[in-house]
Amino acid sequence: MKRLYPSRLTKRFLYLTTIIIFIPLLIIFILAATSSRDIIKNQTENQAIQVTRVMSDKTSDLFNLKIQLLENIVENQAGETGKLEGVL
């Protein structure tokens, strides 16, 4: 150890550098990693909710379109024959 760091000043400088630079950087990195993980989790939850809403809206639009189509068919058939029983 004495060959690597011949003077006390070098050792002190390295210790201070470690304490002043590396430890705060490590803390900042840990905070950034945890906050980004939370942000990504919230965004995926929000996206899942938006996707389900869009799918629900599209499904209800599709069902409404099919119901209107069937109602139009029934009205046309009832108008031609005069009876609703002819369709059923």
PDB file of C-alpha atoms in Angstrom:
ATOM      1  CA  MET A   1       0.000   0.000   0.000  1.00  0.00           C
ATOM      2  CA  LYS A   2       2.883   2.350   0.718  1.00  0.00           C
ATOM      3  CA  ARG A   3       4.260   1.829  -2.760  1.00  0.00           C
ATOM      4  CA  LEU A   4       0.950   2.707  -4.394  1.00  0.00           C
ATOM      5  CA  TYR A   5       0.242   5.752  -2.257  1.00  0.00           C
ATOM      6  CA  PRO A   6       3.561   7.101  -1.001  1.00  0.00           C
ATOM      7  CA  SER A   7       2.257  10.085   0.895  1.00  0.00           C
ATOM      8  CA  ARG A   8      -0.578  10.780   3.262  1.00  0.00           C
ATOM      9  CA  LEU A   9      -1.742  13.591   1.037  1.00  0.00           C
ATOM     10  CA  THR A  10      -2.452  11.161  -1.799  1.00  0.00           C
ATOM     11  CA  LYS A  11      -4.426   8.867   0.489  1.00  0.00           C
ATOM     12  CA  ARG A  12      -6.382  11.779   1.882  1.00  0.00           C
ATOM     13  CA  PHE A  13      -7.083  13.081  -1.620  1.00  0.00           C
ATOM     14  CA  LEU A  14      -8.362   9.687  -2.741  1.00  0.00           C
ATOM     15  CA  TYR A  15     -10.587   9.289   0.304  1.00  0.00           C
ATOM     16  CA  LEU A  16     -12.021  12.777  -0.106  1.00  0.00           C
ATOM     17  CA  THR A  17     -12.569  12.196  -3.811  1.00  0.00           C
ATOM     18  CA  THR A  18     -14.429   9.017  -3.027  1.00  0.00           C
ATOM     19  CA  ILE A  19     -16.579  10.676  -0.404  1.00  0.00           C
ATOM     20  CA  ILE A  20     -17.236  13.921  -2.295  1.00  0.00           C
ATOM     21  CA  ILE A  21     -17.703  12.598  -5.837  1.00  0.00           C
ATOM     22  CA  PHE A  22     -18.556   8.914  -5.959  1.00  0.00           C
ATOM     23  CA  ILE A  23     -21.012   8.621  -3.082  1.00  0.00           C
ATOM     24  CA  PRO A  24     -23.244  11.525  -4.245  1.00  0.00           C
ATOM     25  CA  LEU A  25     -23.124  10.193  -7.794  1.00  0.00           C
ATOM     26  CA  LEU A  26     -24.186   6.788  -6.528  1.00  0.00           C
ATOM     27  CA  ILE A  27     -27.063   8.327  -4.589  1.00  0.00           C
ATOM     28  CA  ILE A  28     -28.164  10.326  -7.648  1.00  0.00           C
ATOM     29  CA  PHE A  29     -28.016   7.198  -9.806  1.00  0.00           C
ATOM     30  CA  ILE A  30     -30.106   5.198  -7.331  1.00  0.00           C
ATOM     31  CA  LEU A  31     -32.705   7.978  -7.101  1.00  0.00           C
ATOM     32  CA  ALA A  32     -32.872   8.280 -10.885  1.00  0.00           C
ATOM     33  CA  ALA A  33     -33.274   4.523 -11.326  1.00  0.00           C
ATOM     34  CA  THR A  34     -36.083   4.240  -8.778  1.00  0.00           C
ATOM     35  CA  SER A  35     -37.951   7.289 -10.079  1.00  0.00           C
ATOM     36  CA  SER A  36     -37.691   6.122 -13.690  1.00  0.00           C
ATOM     37  CA  ARG A  37     -38.976   2.688 -12.675  1.00  0.00           C
ATOM     38  CA  ASP A  38     -41.984   4.314 -10.996  1.00  0.00           C
ATOM     39  CA  ILE A  39     -42.624   6.551 -14.006  1.00  0.00           C
ATOM     40  CA  ILE A  40     -42.481   3.605 -16.404  1.00  0.00           C
ATOM     41  CA  LYS A  41     -44.850   1.606 -14.199  1.00  0.00           C
ATOM     42  CA  ASN A  42     -47.370   4.474 -14.108  1.00  0.00           C
ATOM     43  CA  GLN A  43     -47.138   4.993 -17.863  1.00  0.00           C
ATOM     44  CA  THR A  44     -47.771   1.320 -18.603  1.00  0.00           C
ATOM     45  CA  GLU A  45     -50.788   1.318 -16.296  1.00  0.00           C
ATOM     46  CA  ASN A  46     -52.159   4.443 -17.998  1.00  0.00           C
ATOM     47  CA  GLN A  47     -51.570   2.940 -21.431  1.00  0.00           C
ATOM     48  CA  ALA A  48     -53.360  -0.256 -20.435  1.00  0.00           C
ATOM     49  CA  ILE A  49     -56.355   1.756 -19.241  1.00  0.00           C
ATOM     50  CA  GLN A  50     -56.414   3.783 -22.461  1.00  0.00           C
ATOM     51  CA  VAL A  51     -56.211   0.646 -24.600  1.00  0.00           C
ATOM     52  CA  THR A  52     -59.106  -0.966 -22.748  1.00  0.00           C
ATOM     53  CA  ARG A  53     -61.203   2.187 -23.162  1.00  0.00           C
ATOM     54  CA  VAL A  54     -60.507   2.324 -26.891  1.00  0.00           C
ATOM     55  CA  MET A  55     -61.279  -1.379 -27.302  1.00  0.00           C
ATOM     56  CA  SER A  56     -64.497  -0.947 -25.328  1.00  0.00           C
ATOM     57  CA  ASP A  57     -65.570   2.019 -27.460  1.00  0.00           C
ATOM     58  CA  LYS A  58     -64.793   0.204 -30.699  1.00  0.00           C
ATOM     59  CA  THR A  59     -66.639  -2.913 -29.545  1.00  0.00           C
ATOM     60  CA  SER A  60     -69.731  -0.950 -28.550  1.00  0.00           C
ATOM     61  CA  ASP A  61     -69.638   0.938 -31.857  1.00  0.00           C
ATOM     62  CA  LEU A  62     -69.454  -2.365 -33.703  1.00  0.00           C
ATOM     63  CA  PHE A  63     -72.380  -3.809 -31.748  1.00  0.00           C
ATOM     64  CA  ASN A  64     -74.437  -0.647 -32.316  1.00  0.00           C
ATOM     65  CA  LEU A  65     -73.704  -0.820 -36.044  1.00  0.00           C
ATOM     66  CA  LYS A  66     -74.811  -4.469 -36.197  1.00  0.00           C
ATOM     67  CA  ILE A  67     -77.965  -3.699 -34.206  1.00  0.00           C
ATOM     68  CA  GLN A  68     -78.845  -0.833 -36.562  1.00  0.00           C
ATOM     69  CA  LEU A  69     -78.212  -3.077 -39.544  1.00  0.00           C
ATOM     70  CA  LEU A  70     -80.522  -5.756 -38.146  1.00  0.00           C
ATOM     71  CA  GLU A  71     -83.190  -3.146 -37.356  1.00  0.00           C
ATOM     72  CA  ASN A  72     -83.012  -1.850 -40.929  1.00  0.00           C
ATOM     73  CA  ILE A  73     -83.341  -5.381 -42.308  1.00  0.00           C
ATOM     74  CA  VAL A  74     -86.350  -6.063 -40.081  1.00  0.00           C
ATOM     75  CA  GLU A  75     -87.991  -2.762 -41.090  1.00  0.00           C
ATOM     76  CA  ASN A  76     -87.448  -3.485 -44.790  1.00  0.00           C
ATOM     77  CA  GLN A  77     -88.831  -7.016 -44.493  1.00  0.00           C
ATOM     78  CA  ALA A  78     -91.795  -5.859 -42.410  1.00  0.00           C
ATOM     79  CA  GLY A  79     -92.517  -3.111 -44.944  1.00  0.00           C
ATOM     80  CA  GLU A  80     -92.484  -5.552 -47.869  1.00  0.00           C
ATOM     81  CA  THR A  81     -94.583  -8.337 -46.349  1.00  0.00           C
ATOM     82  CA  GLY A  82     -96.577  -6.285 -43.890  1.00  0.00           C
ATOM     83  CA  LYS A  83     -95.876  -8.836 -41.206  1.00  0.00           C
ATOM     84  CA  LEU A  84     -92.989  -9.172 -38.799  1.00  0.00           C
ATOM     85  CA  GLU A  85     -93.521 -12.931 -38.512  1.00  0.00           C
ATOM     86  CA  GLY A  86     -92.266 -13.413 -42.055  1.00  0.00           C
ATOM     87  CA  VAL A  87     -88.770 -12.463 -40.982  1.00  0.00           C
ATOM     88  CA  LEU A  88     -88.691 -14.505 -37.815  1.00  0.00           C
TER      89      LEU A  88
END
